[in-house]
Amino acid sequence: MRSSRRHPLLVPALLCALALPAARPADGMDGDGGSGTALGPQVARLYEDAAKATRQYEDGRLEAEVQRSKALEYERQLDGQRQEIDAVHEDLGRIARAQYRSGGGLPLTARMLLADDPDGLMRGQRAFARADLAVNRAIGKSLRAEARLAADEAKARTAWQALEKRNADLVRLKRKIEGKLEAARSRLEGQADASVAAGACPGAVRLDQRDVPVGPSWVAPVETYELSASFGSGGSRWAKRHTGQDFAVPVGTPVRAVGTGRVVKVTCGGAFGIQVVVQHADGYHTQYAHLSAVAVDQGERVGPGQWIGQSGSTGNSTGPHLHFEVRVTPETGSALDPVPWLSQRGVPL
């Protein structure tokens, strides 16, 4: 099952591997996170920068396509005008040749003296003059139209070339940002793994979150994702069945509280690695596991869409993703399928 909000840069879907239910994370949270606690906000900012550069590139690419289409259309119009001018030139040549064959090389007075029907000759001469004038006007009109089209085509090509250069610059900027992001994600993941291994979870590191607009009461735990392991799926990774829904996202992706609630648990270690559990007013609890960093403290109140941590691959995990559970109690063993639970609250996945 795939979300309609897939992101083209997401990593391939990876499944989490939970250990035996008895191996639950220990309660509590120790340590201040050390000197690397700024990595979380840095990764979040780089995600925003990369998304902005991608949007700018896409806008520029679409604009360049419009300019390219204009240039091609002008070229087609120019071809049509050239064909019309060639036809006019051919008509004028035929008229000139006919005039020459009919004595057009003699002065008009001499032709009138020699003509059997001088009045007919004059009428023919006037008709020829009108045709000649019409041909000249048609040629002038076509030449002016061709000049205008050529100028428009030059403008379109200049604009297109400028946009192509701008897009090339944006590609380089985007690659530079993505390189920094990859390096920062790697350091964040290493820091999280070291903290979990030492049993000293990093403290809450506040993210420079954009303002959360007033909107739905419930949201998905991440904005862009691919669904991977589903609730109840089996396999060698779990002692029984998978107890949540996995969202395949890169390390450092901001994780959101799905609804209003209070943070009742922030723990580190064990199968779930770094995790946050939120209690909601309707008595349900939501769990966000395998995180690389947390952005809230135990006891803190959160709202729908608020960033509460960042995804990772801590604990018993085969790759970066968010393991999301809905529980009747804060503890393992009371989980239910989160997909219909969210759907009932207006959040289809």
Tab-separated table of C-alpha atoms in Angstrom:
chain	number	residue	atom	x	y	z
A	1	MET	CA	0.000	0.000	0.000
A	2	ARG	CA	1.578	3.270	-1.042
A	3	SER	CA	0.769	6.800	-0.029
A	4	SER	CA	-0.278	9.281	-2.721
A	5	ARG	CA	2.223	11.620	-1.117
A	6	ARG	CA	5.298	9.737	-2.226
A	7	HIS	CA	8.468	11.792	-2.481
A	8	PRO	CA	10.812	11.031	-5.405
A	9	LEU	CA	13.896	11.266	-3.218
A	10	LEU	CA	12.739	8.846	-0.506
A	11	VAL	CA	14.932	5.871	0.290
A	12	PRO	CA	13.562	2.420	-0.593
A	13	ALA	CA	11.075	1.015	1.883
A	14	LEU	CA	12.780	-0.825	4.705
A	15	LEU	CA	11.184	-2.902	7.418
A	16	CYS	CA	11.843	-2.700	11.107
A	17	ALA	CA	12.830	-5.818	13.010
A	18	LEU	CA	11.391	-5.925	16.498
A	19	ALA	CA	12.827	-8.352	19.008
A	20	LEU	CA	10.840	-10.429	21.455
A	21	PRO	CA	8.044	-8.474	23.180
A	22	ALA	CA	9.764	-9.090	26.488
A	23	ALA	CA	12.717	-6.943	25.394
A	24	ARG	CA	10.986	-3.625	26.066
A	25	PRO	CA	12.811	-0.313	26.172
A	26	ALA	CA	13.877	0.870	29.581
A	27	ASP	CA	12.109	3.869	31.076
A	28	GLY	CA	13.939	7.053	31.765
A	29	MET	CA	16.147	9.396	29.879
A	30	ASP	CA	19.694	10.347	30.766
A	31	GLY	CA	22.411	12.582	29.422
A	32	ASP	CA	22.386	15.931	27.687
A	33	GLY	CA	23.190	14.643	24.233
A	34	GLY	CA	26.799	15.825	24.176
A	35	SER	CA	28.322	18.313	21.783
A	36	GLY	CA	26.466	16.984	18.762
A	37	THR	CA	22.936	17.872	19.841
A	38	ALA	CA	22.712	20.603	17.150
A	39	LEU	CA	22.762	17.953	14.428
A	40	GLY	CA	18.992	17.388	14.602
A	41	PRO	CA	18.034	21.004	13.838
A	42	GLN	CA	20.761	21.140	11.186
A	43	VAL	CA	19.309	18.092	9.410
A	44	ALA	CA	15.784	19.529	9.628
A	45	ARG	CA	16.947	22.841	8.133
A	46	LEU	CA	18.804	21.040	5.349
A	47	TYR	CA	15.642	19.089	4.544
A	48	GLU	CA	13.810	22.404	4.179
A	49	ASP	CA	16.612	23.852	2.025
A	50	ALA	CA	16.659	20.773	-0.198
A	51	ALA	CA	12.863	20.885	-0.603
A	52	LYS	CA	13.016	24.592	-1.478
A	53	ALA	CA	15.773	24.032	-4.057
A	54	THR	CA	13.747	21.186	-5.562
A	55	ARG	CA	10.641	23.380	-5.853
A	56	GLN	CA	12.675	26.188	-7.453
A	57	TYR	CA	14.225	23.752	-9.918
A	58	GLU	CA	10.846	22.278	-10.850
A	59	ASP	CA	9.355	25.769	-11.346
A	60	GLY	CA	12.314	26.771	-13.519
A	61	ARG	CA	12.157	23.531	-15.495
A	62	LEU	CA	8.463	24.046	-16.271
A	63	GLU	CA	9.094	27.663	-17.267
A	64	ALA	CA	11.959	26.565	-19.521
A	65	GLU	CA	9.659	24.040	-21.191
A	66	VAL	CA	7.151	26.834	-21.896
A	67	GLN	CA	9.868	29.013	-23.424
A	68	ARG	CA	11.174	26.096	-25.479
A	69	SER	CA	7.654	25.419	-26.799
A	70	LYS	CA	7.279	29.097	-27.715
A	71	ALA	CA	10.561	29.055	-29.626
A	72	LEU	CA	9.512	25.924	-31.542
A	73	GLU	CA	6.105	27.435	-32.345
A	74	TYR	CA	7.738	30.618	-33.628
A	75	GLU	CA	10.016	28.482	-35.787
A	76	ARG	CA	6.990	26.694	-37.266
A	77	GLN	CA	5.317	30.040	-37.974
A	78	LEU	CA	8.494	31.289	-39.644
A	79	ASP	CA	8.544	28.230	-41.879
A	80	GLY	CA	4.963	28.966	-42.917
A	81	GLN	CA	5.783	32.601	-43.673
A	82	ARG	CA	8.804	31.579	-45.740
A	83	GLN	CA	6.670	29.207	-47.791
A	84	GLU	CA	4.127	31.973	-48.441
A	85	ILE	CA	6.869	34.378	-49.550
A	86	ASP	CA	8.325	31.727	-51.873
A	87	ALA	CA	4.871	31.252	-53.438
A	88	VAL	CA	4.454	35.039	-53.909
A	89	HIS	CA	7.884	35.251	-55.520
A	90	GLU	CA	6.945	32.423	-57.884
A	91	ASP	CA	3.679	34.181	-58.822
A	92	LEU	CA	5.542	37.420	-59.467
A	93	GLY	CA	8.001	35.559	-61.686
A	94	ARG	CA	5.179	34.097	-63.749
A	95	ILE	CA	3.624	37.567	-64.197
A	96	ALA	CA	6.961	39.044	-65.252
A	97	ARG	CA	7.554	36.260	-67.731
A	98	ALA	CA	4.081	36.631	-69.191
A	99	GLN	CA	4.581	40.377	-69.520
A	100	TYR	CA	7.859	39.860	-71.330
A	101	ARG	CA	6.331	37.350	-73.752
A	102	SER	CA	3.508	39.769	-74.536
A	103	GLY	CA	5.913	42.544	-75.447
A	104	GLY	CA	6.549	43.877	-72.037
A	105	GLY	CA	10.031	44.901	-73.167
A	106	LEU	CA	8.577	47.660	-75.423
A	107	PRO	CA	7.461	51.049	-74.111
A	108	LEU	CA	3.749	51.271	-73.387
A	109	THR	CA	3.218	53.895	-76.186
A	110	ALA	CA	4.763	51.617	-78.820
A	111	ARG	CA	2.697	48.650	-77.664
A	112	MET	CA	-0.485	50.752	-77.880
A	113	LEU	CA	0.357	51.776	-81.509
A	114	LEU	CA	1.003	48.160	-82.486
A	115	ALA	CA	-1.922	46.692	-80.596
A	116	ASP	CA	-5.109	45.627	-82.406
A	117	ASP	CA	-7.086	46.596	-79.287
A	118	PRO	CA	-5.425	49.558	-77.454
A	119	ASP	CA	-8.277	49.730	-74.914
A	120	GLY	CA	-7.830	46.062	-74.057
A	121	LEU	CA	-4.097	46.608	-73.709
A	122	MET	CA	-4.718	49.473	-71.251
A	123	ARG	CA	-7.120	47.345	-69.233
A	124	GLY	CA	-4.565	44.565	-69.124
A	125	GLN	CA	-1.872	47.022	-68.105
A	126	ARG	CA	-4.008	48.347	-65.253
A	127	ALA	CA	-4.791	44.802	-64.134
A	128	PHE	CA	-1.105	43.963	-64.202
A	129	ALA	CA	-0.290	47.121	-62.202
A	130	ARG	CA	-2.872	46.195	-59.583
A	131	ALA	CA	-1.545	42.640	-59.413
A	132	ASP	CA	2.005	43.942	-59.162
A	133	LEU	CA	0.994	46.300	-56.340
A	134	ALA	CA	-0.833	43.479	-54.528
A	135	VAL	CA	2.199	41.227	-54.870
A	136	ASN	CA	4.507	43.935	-53.504
A	137	ARG	CA	2.175	44.539	-50.563
A	138	ALA	CA	1.986	40.808	-49.848
A	139	ILE	CA	5.761	40.557	-49.944
A	140	GLY	CA	6.147	43.547	-47.607
A	141	LYS	CA	3.552	42.163	-45.211
A	142	SER	CA	5.221	38.757	-45.164
A	143	LEU	CA	8.660	40.251	-44.645
A	144	ARG	CA	7.410	42.362	-41.733
A	145	ALA	CA	5.667	39.346	-40.201
A	146	GLU	CA	8.809	37.274	-40.623
A	147	ALA	CA	10.886	39.992	-38.936
A	148	ARG	CA	8.454	40.130	-35.993
A	149	LEU	CA	8.407	36.360	-35.655
A	150	ALA	CA	12.194	36.191	-35.852
A	151	ALA	CA	12.473	38.804	-33.077
A	152	ASP	CA	9.961	36.914	-30.908
A	153	GLU	CA	11.803	33.676	-31.562
A	154	ALA	CA	15.094	35.274	-30.531
A	155	LYS	CA	13.498	36.553	-27.306
A	156	ALA	CA	12.041	33.128	-26.522
A	157	ARG	CA	15.369	31.405	-27.163
A	158	THR	CA	17.225	33.945	-25.017
A	159	ALA	CA	14.743	33.452	-22.161
A	160	TRP	CA	14.954	29.674	-22.552
A	161	GLN	CA	18.771	29.701	-22.487
A	162	ALA	CA	18.758	31.934	-19.382
A	163	LEU	CA	16.371	29.535	-17.653
A	164	GLU	CA	18.508	26.553	-18.645
A	165	LYS	CA	21.536	28.251	-17.066
A	166	ARG	CA	19.520	29.061	-13.938
A	167	ASN	CA	18.356	25.452	-13.719
A	168	ALA	CA	21.935	24.208	-14.069
A	169	ASP	CA	22.912	26.486	-11.166
A	170	LEU	CA	19.981	25.144	-9.136
A	171	VAL	CA	21.044	21.558	-9.851
A	172	ARG	CA	24.513	22.310	-8.504
A	173	LEU	CA	23.013	24.020	-5.429
A	174	LYS	CA	20.628	21.120	-4.866
A	175	ARG	CA	23.456	18.573	-5.080
A	176	LYS	CA	25.538	20.611	-2.643
A	177	ILE	CA	22.660	20.768	-0.138
A	178	GLU	CA	21.955	17.059	-0.538
A	179	GLY	CA	25.642	16.295	0.044
A	180	LYS	CA	25.583	18.279	3.286
A	181	LEU	CA	22.302	16.605	4.246
A	182	GLU	CA	23.711	13.128	3.678
A	183	ALA	CA	26.767	13.914	5.798
A	184	ALA	CA	24.655	15.432	8.598
A	185	ARG	CA	22.243	12.466	8.543
A	186	SER	CA	25.165	10.071	8.848
A	187	ARG	CA	26.560	11.952	11.863
A	188	LEU	CA	23.110	12.143	13.465
A	189	GLU	CA	22.610	8.400	13.005
A	190	GLY	CA	26.046	7.651	14.449
A	191	GLN	CA	25.380	9.892	17.443
A	192	ALA	CA	22.003	8.222	18.071
A	193	ASP	CA	23.462	4.707	17.844
A	194	ALA	CA	26.250	5.653	20.252
A	195	SER	CA	23.740	7.084	22.733
A	196	VAL	CA	21.562	3.988	22.604
A	197	ALA	CA	24.570	1.690	22.975
A	198	ALA	CA	25.721	3.675	26.021
A	199	GLY	CA	22.201	3.781	27.465
A	200	ALA	CA	22.410	7.584	27.696
A	201	CYS	CA	19.685	9.059	25.506
A	202	PRO	CA	20.192	12.550	24.132
A	203	GLY	CA	17.998	15.211	25.682
A	204	ALA	CA	15.283	17.002	23.757
A	205	VAL	CA	16.706	19.183	21.006
A	206	ARG	CA	14.194	21.793	19.886
A	207	LEU	CA	13.693	22.011	16.149
A	208	ASP	CA	13.137	25.306	14.345
A	209	GLN	CA	9.669	24.188	13.372
A	210	ARG	CA	7.607	26.305	11.010
A	211	ASP	CA	4.331	27.547	12.423
A	212	VAL	CA	1.735	24.795	12.572
A	213	PRO	CA	-1.449	26.184	10.981
A	214	VAL	CA	-4.808	25.592	12.568
A	215	GLY	CA	-6.199	22.665	10.638
A	216	PRO	CA	-7.206	19.041	11.056
A	217	SER	CA	-7.310	17.510	14.518
A	218	TRP	CA	-5.372	14.499	13.264
A	219	VAL	CA	-2.485	14.145	10.796
A	220	ALA	CA	-0.108	11.471	9.504
A	221	PRO	CA	3.072	11.060	11.608
A	222	VAL	CA	5.292	12.108	8.657
A	223	GLU	CA	4.500	14.313	5.665
A	224	THR	CA	6.027	12.319	2.785
A	225	TYR	CA	6.666	8.600	2.948
A	226	GLU	CA	6.226	5.113	1.572
A	227	LEU	CA	4.401	2.544	3.660
A	228	SER	CA	6.456	-0.575	4.294
A	229	ALA	CA	5.756	-3.263	6.919
A	230	SER	CA	2.087	-3.228	7.899
A	231	PHE	CA	0.315	-4.153	11.104
A	232	GLY	CA	0.022	-7.898	11.673
A	233	SER	CA	2.487	-8.894	8.973
A	234	GLY	CA	4.625	-11.902	9.780
A	235	GLY	CA	8.219	-12.875	9.184
A	236	SER	CA	11.466	-13.857	10.835
A	237	ARG	CA	11.998	-10.305	12.081
A	238	TRP	CA	9.304	-10.619	14.739
A	239	ALA	CA	8.541	-13.263	17.347
A	240	LYS	CA	4.828	-13.088	16.487
A	241	ARG	CA	3.369	-10.347	14.303
A	242	HIS	CA	4.354	-6.791	13.458
A	243	THR	CA	2.711	-4.490	15.992
A	244	GLY	CA	2.639	-1.227	14.050
A	245	GLN	CA	2.810	0.469	10.686
A	246	ASP	CA	6.196	1.385	9.222
A	247	PHE	CA	6.826	4.572	7.251
A	248	ALA	CA	9.961	4.412	5.091
A	249	VAL	CA	11.672	7.798	5.403
A	250	PRO	CA	15.332	8.918	5.512
A	251	VAL	CA	17.183	9.512	8.777
A	252	GLY	CA	16.375	12.886	10.293
A	253	THR	CA	12.898	13.275	8.796
A	254	PRO	CA	10.745	15.342	11.203
A	255	VAL	CA	8.210	13.141	12.992
A	256	ARG	CA	4.871	14.710	13.960
A	257	ALA	CA	2.422	14.091	16.761
A	258	VAL	CA	-0.680	12.734	15.040
A	259	GLY	CA	-3.003	14.563	17.431
A	260	THR	CA	-3.275	16.587	20.624
A	261	GLY	CA	-1.883	14.846	23.670
A	262	ARG	CA	0.748	14.621	26.395
A	263	VAL	CA	4.152	12.960	26.150
A	264	VAL	CA	4.108	10.123	28.689
A	265	LYS	CA	7.319	8.357	27.742
A	266	VAL	CA	10.674	9.230	26.174
A	267	THR	CA	12.996	6.243	26.352
A	268	CYS	CA	16.185	4.908	24.871
A	269	GLY	CA	17.498	1.381	24.321
A	270	GLY	CA	16.069	-2.028	23.624
A	271	ALA	CA	14.215	-3.117	20.518
A	272	PHE	CA	12.578	0.257	19.845
A	273	GLY	CA	15.744	2.334	20.206
A	274	ILE	CA	14.854	5.965	20.897
A	275	GLN	CA	11.071	6.295	21.186
A	276	VAL	CA	8.312	8.705	22.208
A	277	VAL	CA	4.844	7.708	23.461
A	278	VAL	CA	1.975	10.230	23.470
A	279	GLN	CA	-1.297	9.850	25.356
A	280	HIS	CA	-4.393	11.322	23.694
A	281	ALA	CA	-7.619	12.575	25.270
A	282	ASP	CA	-9.682	9.639	23.968
A	283	GLY	CA	-7.525	7.214	25.989
A	284	TYR	CA	-5.422	5.922	23.104
A	285	HIS	CA	-1.636	6.150	22.965
A	286	THR	CA	0.623	6.559	19.938
A	287	GLN	CA	4.216	5.372	19.793
A	288	TYR	CA	7.004	6.721	17.525
A	289	ALA	CA	10.026	4.407	17.518
A	290	HIS	CA	13.542	3.957	16.073
A	291	LEU	CA	14.108	7.726	16.269
A	292	SER	CA	17.472	9.425	15.857
A	293	ALA	CA	16.544	12.425	18.033
A	294	VAL	CA	13.708	13.715	20.195
A	295	ALA	CA	12.342	17.260	20.268
A	296	VAL	CA	10.051	17.027	23.313
A	297	ASP	CA	10.363	16.200	26.991
A	298	GLN	CA	8.332	13.795	29.055
A	299	GLY	CA	5.208	15.489	30.415
A	300	GLU	CA	5.071	18.052	27.598
A	301	ARG	CA	1.803	18.784	25.792
A	302	VAL	CA	1.808	18.536	21.996
A	303	GLY	CA	-0.585	19.398	19.199
A	304	PRO	CA	-1.373	17.776	15.835
A	305	GLY	CA	1.487	18.281	13.387
A	306	GLN	CA	4.001	19.371	16.040
A	307	TRP	CA	7.471	17.980	15.493
A	308	ILE	CA	8.300	15.642	18.363
A	309	GLY	CA	11.424	13.937	17.009
A	310	GLN	CA	13.316	12.775	13.952
A	311	SER	CA	13.255	9.396	12.279
A	312	GLY	CA	16.217	7.074	12.428
A	313	SER	CA	17.219	3.437	12.638
A	314	THR	CA	18.012	2.928	16.319
A	315	GLY	CA	17.211	-0.292	18.132
A	316	ASN	CA	16.308	-3.470	16.303
A	317	SER	CA	15.938	-1.996	12.804
A	318	THR	CA	17.135	-2.967	9.333
A	319	GLY	CA	17.090	0.570	7.916
A	320	PRO	CA	15.799	4.122	8.317
A	321	HIS	CA	12.063	4.351	8.971
A	322	LEU	CA	9.466	5.323	11.532
A	323	HIS	CA	7.711	2.547	13.434
A	324	PHE	CA	4.291	3.916	14.432
A	325	GLU	CA	1.897	2.199	16.828
A	326	VAL	CA	-1.546	2.905	18.286
A	327	ARG	CA	-2.070	1.355	21.706
A	328	VAL	CA	-4.786	1.047	24.303
A	329	THR	CA	-2.138	1.450	27.030
A	330	PRO	CA	1.340	3.045	26.967
A	331	GLU	CA	2.954	-0.383	26.953
A	332	THR	CA	3.778	-2.988	24.316
A	333	GLY	CA	1.149	-5.681	23.839
A	334	SER	CA	-1.928	-3.465	23.528
A	335	ALA	CA	-1.452	-2.347	19.915
A	336	LEU	CA	-4.168	-2.189	17.276
A	337	ASP	CA	-4.010	-1.541	13.529
A	338	PRO	CA	-3.100	2.155	13.102
A	339	VAL	CA	-4.240	2.447	9.457
A	340	PRO	CA	-8.033	2.168	10.047
A	341	TRP	CA	-7.575	4.047	13.345
A	342	LEU	CA	-6.144	7.046	11.486
A	343	SER	CA	-8.637	6.644	8.639
A	344	GLN	CA	-11.526	6.923	11.104
A	345	ARG	CA	-10.022	10.257	12.149
A	346	GLY	CA	-9.825	11.605	8.600
A	347	VAL	CA	-6.238	10.570	7.826
A	348	PRO	CA	-6.110	8.032	4.969
A	349	LEU	CA	-2.641	6.600	4.370
